[in-house]
CSV table of C-alpha atoms in Angstrom, one decimal:
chain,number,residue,atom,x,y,z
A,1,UNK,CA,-35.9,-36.1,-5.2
A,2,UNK,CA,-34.2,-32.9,-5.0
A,3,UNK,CA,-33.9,-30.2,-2.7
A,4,UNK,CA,-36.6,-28.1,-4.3
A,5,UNK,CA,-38.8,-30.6,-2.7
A,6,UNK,CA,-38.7,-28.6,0.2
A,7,UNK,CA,-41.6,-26.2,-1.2
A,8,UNK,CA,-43.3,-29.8,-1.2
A,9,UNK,CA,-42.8,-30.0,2.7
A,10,UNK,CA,-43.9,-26.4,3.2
A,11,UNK,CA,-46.8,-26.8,1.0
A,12,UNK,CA,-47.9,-29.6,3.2
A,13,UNK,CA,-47.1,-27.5,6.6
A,14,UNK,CA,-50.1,-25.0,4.6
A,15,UNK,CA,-47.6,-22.4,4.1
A,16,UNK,CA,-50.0,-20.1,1.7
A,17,UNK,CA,-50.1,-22.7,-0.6
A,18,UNK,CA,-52.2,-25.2,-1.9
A,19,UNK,CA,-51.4,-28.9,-2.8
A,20,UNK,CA,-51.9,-32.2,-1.3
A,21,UNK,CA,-48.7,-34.5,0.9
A,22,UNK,CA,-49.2,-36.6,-2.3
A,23,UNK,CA,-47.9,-33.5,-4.7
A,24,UNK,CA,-44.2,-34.0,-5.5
A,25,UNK,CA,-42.0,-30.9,-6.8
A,26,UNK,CA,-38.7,-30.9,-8.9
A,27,UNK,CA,-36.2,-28.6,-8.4
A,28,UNK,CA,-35.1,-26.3,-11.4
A,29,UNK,CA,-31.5,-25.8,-11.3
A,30,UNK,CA,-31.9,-23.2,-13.6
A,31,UNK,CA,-33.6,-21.1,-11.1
A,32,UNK,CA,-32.2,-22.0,-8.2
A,33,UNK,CA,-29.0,-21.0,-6.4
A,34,UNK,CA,-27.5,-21.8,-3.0
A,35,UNK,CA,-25.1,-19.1,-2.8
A,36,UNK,CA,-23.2,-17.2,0.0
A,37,UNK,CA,-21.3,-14.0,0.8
A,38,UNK,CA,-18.1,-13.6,2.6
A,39,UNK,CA,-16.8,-9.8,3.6
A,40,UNK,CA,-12.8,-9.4,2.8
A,41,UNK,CA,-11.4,-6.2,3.1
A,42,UNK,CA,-13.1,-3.5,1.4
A,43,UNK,CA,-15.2,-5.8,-0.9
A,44,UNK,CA,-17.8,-8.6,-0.8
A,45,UNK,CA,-16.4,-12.0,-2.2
A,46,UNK,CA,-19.7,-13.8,-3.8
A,47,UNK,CA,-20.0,-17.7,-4.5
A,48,UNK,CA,-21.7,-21.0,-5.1
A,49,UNK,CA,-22.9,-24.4,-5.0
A,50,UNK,CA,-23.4,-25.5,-8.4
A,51,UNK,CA,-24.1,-29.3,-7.5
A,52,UNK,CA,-26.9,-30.3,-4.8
A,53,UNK,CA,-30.0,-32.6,-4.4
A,54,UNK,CA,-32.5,-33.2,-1.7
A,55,UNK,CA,-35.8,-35.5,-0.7
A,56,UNK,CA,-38.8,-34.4,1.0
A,57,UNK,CA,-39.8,-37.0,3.7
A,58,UNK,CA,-37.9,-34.5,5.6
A,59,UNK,CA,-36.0,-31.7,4.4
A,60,UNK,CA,-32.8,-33.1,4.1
A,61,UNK,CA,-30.5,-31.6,1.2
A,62,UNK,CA,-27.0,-32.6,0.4
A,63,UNK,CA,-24.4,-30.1,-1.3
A,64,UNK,CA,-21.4,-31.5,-3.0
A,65,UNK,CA,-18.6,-29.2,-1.8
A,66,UNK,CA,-16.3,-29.7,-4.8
A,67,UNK,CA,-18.9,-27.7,-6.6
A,68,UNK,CA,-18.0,-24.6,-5.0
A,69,UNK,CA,-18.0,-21.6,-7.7
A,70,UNK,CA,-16.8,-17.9,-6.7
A,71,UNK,CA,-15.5,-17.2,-10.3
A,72,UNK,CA,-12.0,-17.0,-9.6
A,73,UNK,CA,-10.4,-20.8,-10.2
A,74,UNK,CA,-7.7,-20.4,-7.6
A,75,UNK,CA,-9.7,-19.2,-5.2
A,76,UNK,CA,-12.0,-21.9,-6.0
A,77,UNK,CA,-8.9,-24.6,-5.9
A,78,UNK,CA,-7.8,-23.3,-2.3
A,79,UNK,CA,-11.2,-23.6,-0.8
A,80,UNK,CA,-11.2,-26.8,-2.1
A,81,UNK,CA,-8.3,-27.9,-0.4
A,82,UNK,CA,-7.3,-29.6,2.8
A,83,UNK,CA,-6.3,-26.3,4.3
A,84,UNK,CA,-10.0,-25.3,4.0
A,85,UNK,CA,-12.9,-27.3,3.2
A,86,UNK,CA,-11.1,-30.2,2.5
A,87,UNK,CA,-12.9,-31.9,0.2
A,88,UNK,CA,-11.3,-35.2,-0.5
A,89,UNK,CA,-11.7,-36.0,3.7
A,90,UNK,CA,-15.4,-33.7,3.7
A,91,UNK,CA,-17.0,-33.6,0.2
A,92,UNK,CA,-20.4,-33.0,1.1
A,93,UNK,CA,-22.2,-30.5,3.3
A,94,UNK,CA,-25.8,-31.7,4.8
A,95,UNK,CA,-28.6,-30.6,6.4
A,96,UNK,CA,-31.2,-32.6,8.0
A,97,UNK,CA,-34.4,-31.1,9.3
A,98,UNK,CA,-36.0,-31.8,12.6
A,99,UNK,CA,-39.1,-29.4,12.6
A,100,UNK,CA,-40.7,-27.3,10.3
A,101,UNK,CA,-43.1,-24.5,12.0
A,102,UNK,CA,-45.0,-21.4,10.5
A,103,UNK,CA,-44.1,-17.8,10.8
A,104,UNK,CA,-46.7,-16.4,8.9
A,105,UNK,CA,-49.2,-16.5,6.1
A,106,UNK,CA,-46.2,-17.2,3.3
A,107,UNK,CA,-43.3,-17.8,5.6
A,108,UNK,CA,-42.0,-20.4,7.8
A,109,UNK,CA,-38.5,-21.9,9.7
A,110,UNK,CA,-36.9,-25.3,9.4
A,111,UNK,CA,-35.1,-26.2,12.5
A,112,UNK,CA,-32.2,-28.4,12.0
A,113,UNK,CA,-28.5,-29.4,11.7
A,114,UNK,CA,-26.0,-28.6,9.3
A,115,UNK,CA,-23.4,-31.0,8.4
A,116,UNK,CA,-20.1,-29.3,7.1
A,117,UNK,CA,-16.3,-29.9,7.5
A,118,UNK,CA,-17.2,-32.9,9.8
A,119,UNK,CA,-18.9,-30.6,12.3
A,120,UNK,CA,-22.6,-30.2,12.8
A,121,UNK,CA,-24.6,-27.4,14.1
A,122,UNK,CA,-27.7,-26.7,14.8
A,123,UNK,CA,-29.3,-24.3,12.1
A,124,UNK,CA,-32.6,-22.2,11.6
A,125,UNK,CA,-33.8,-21.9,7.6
A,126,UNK,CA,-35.9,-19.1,7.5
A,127,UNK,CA,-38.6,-19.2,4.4
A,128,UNK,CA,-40.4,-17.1,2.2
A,129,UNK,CA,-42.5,-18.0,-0.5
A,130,UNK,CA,-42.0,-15.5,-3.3
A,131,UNK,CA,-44.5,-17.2,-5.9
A,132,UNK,CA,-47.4,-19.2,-4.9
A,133,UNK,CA,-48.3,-22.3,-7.1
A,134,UNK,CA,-49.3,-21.2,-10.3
A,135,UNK,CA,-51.4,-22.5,-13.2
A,136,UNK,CA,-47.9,-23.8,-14.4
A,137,UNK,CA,-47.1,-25.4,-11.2
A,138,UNK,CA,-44.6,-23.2,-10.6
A,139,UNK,CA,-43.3,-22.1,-7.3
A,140,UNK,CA,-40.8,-20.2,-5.8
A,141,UNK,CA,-39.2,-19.7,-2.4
A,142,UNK,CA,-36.1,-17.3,-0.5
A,143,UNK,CA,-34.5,-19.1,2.1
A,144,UNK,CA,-31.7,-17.2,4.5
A,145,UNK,CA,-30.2,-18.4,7.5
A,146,UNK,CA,-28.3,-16.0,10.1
A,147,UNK,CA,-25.0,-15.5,9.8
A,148,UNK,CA,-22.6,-18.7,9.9
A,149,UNK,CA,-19.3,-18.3,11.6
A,150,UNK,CA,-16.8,-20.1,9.8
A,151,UNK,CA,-14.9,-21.2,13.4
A,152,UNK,CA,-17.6,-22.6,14.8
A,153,UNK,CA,-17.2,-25.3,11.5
A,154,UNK,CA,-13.2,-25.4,11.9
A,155,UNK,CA,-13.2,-23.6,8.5
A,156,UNK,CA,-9.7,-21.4,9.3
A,157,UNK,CA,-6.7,-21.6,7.4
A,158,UNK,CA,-3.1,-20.6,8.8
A,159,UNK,CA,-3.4,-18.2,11.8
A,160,UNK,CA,-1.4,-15.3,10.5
A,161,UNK,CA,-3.1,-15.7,6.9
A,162,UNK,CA,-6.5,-15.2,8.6
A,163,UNK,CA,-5.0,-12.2,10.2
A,164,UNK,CA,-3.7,-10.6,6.9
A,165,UNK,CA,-6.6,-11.8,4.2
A,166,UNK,CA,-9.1,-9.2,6.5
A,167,UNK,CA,-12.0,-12.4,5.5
A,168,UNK,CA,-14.6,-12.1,7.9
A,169,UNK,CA,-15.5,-15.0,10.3
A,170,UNK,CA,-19.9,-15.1,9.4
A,171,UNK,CA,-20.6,-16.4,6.3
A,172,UNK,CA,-23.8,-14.9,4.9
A,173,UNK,CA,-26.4,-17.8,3.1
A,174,UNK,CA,-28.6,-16.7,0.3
A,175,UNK,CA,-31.1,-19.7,-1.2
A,176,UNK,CA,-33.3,-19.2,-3.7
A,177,UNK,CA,-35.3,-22.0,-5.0
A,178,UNK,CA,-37.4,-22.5,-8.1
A,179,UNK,CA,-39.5,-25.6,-8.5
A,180,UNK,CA,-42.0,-27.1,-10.6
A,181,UNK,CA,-45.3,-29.5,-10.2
A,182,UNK,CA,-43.4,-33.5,-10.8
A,183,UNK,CA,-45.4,-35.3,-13.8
């Protein structure tokens, strides 16, 4: 199961839509991103995860770090590396849900922790369903978080770098998540 599967779990929670806890839905990778924005300096630097899968017993989604994409390879390579994310000692960033409650007629919040550079935090998903089910069995869903800070997950490189670089310390995620009716 992938992550899309958590339109399965909100489906069940009666989130606007309608479909029974025996339903399953695939993610589409093609419409679906897990991205994030970082503020540096005058400009907006925008990135990735290119590589991530899920099941829906709870929501629990794992995102292989290494996948990382901001369209600039260096970059990319130093994120990667120990004196960031680390990803030969952390290569995977998780979230595990612990309660899923409704907001509103198409919109609900997944309570739970979020696994990443070996710490875990406790983290709010906020969601939106953008499409209900369709003929197709097509649905689609907008999930944001607030702000992360990168400190609180010991994501800082060399003091006087942070200093220079003007990279902000919250980390802005943007999830959007396209999914389709399993056969």
């Amino acid at each position: 199961m992938s992550i899309g599967n958590i339109i399965a779990v909100f489906v069940i929670a009666g989130l606007g839509a309608t479909a029974s806890a025996k339903e399953s839905y695939k993610f589409d990778p093609s419409g679906s991103t897990i991205g994030f924005s970082v503020h540096q300096f005058l400009g907006t630097t925008r990135g990735k995860f290119t590589n991530f899968s899920g099941r829906n017993s709870s929501v629990t989604a794992q995102i292989d770090v290494r996948s990382i994409d901001t369209r600039i390879q260096k970059r990319d390579d130093h994120l990667r590396s120990g004196e960031f994310f680390n990803v030969e000692k952390f290569p995977r960033m998780t979230f595990k849900s612990r309660s899923v409650k409704r907001t509103g007629p198409q919109t609900g919040d997944i309570l739970g922790d979020l696994t990443m550079h070996g710490v875990t935090k406790p983290i709010t998903l906020h969601v939106k369903l953008l499409t209900p089910i369709n003929e197709t069995g097509r649905t689609r869903w907008s999930v944001t978080t607030d702000p992360i800070t990168r400190r609180d997950f010991n994501l800082m490189f060399a003091p006087a770098a942070e200093s220079v670089s003007g990279i902000s310390q919250t980390v802005a995620i943007n999830i959007e998540i396209e999914a389709k009716r399993a056969e």
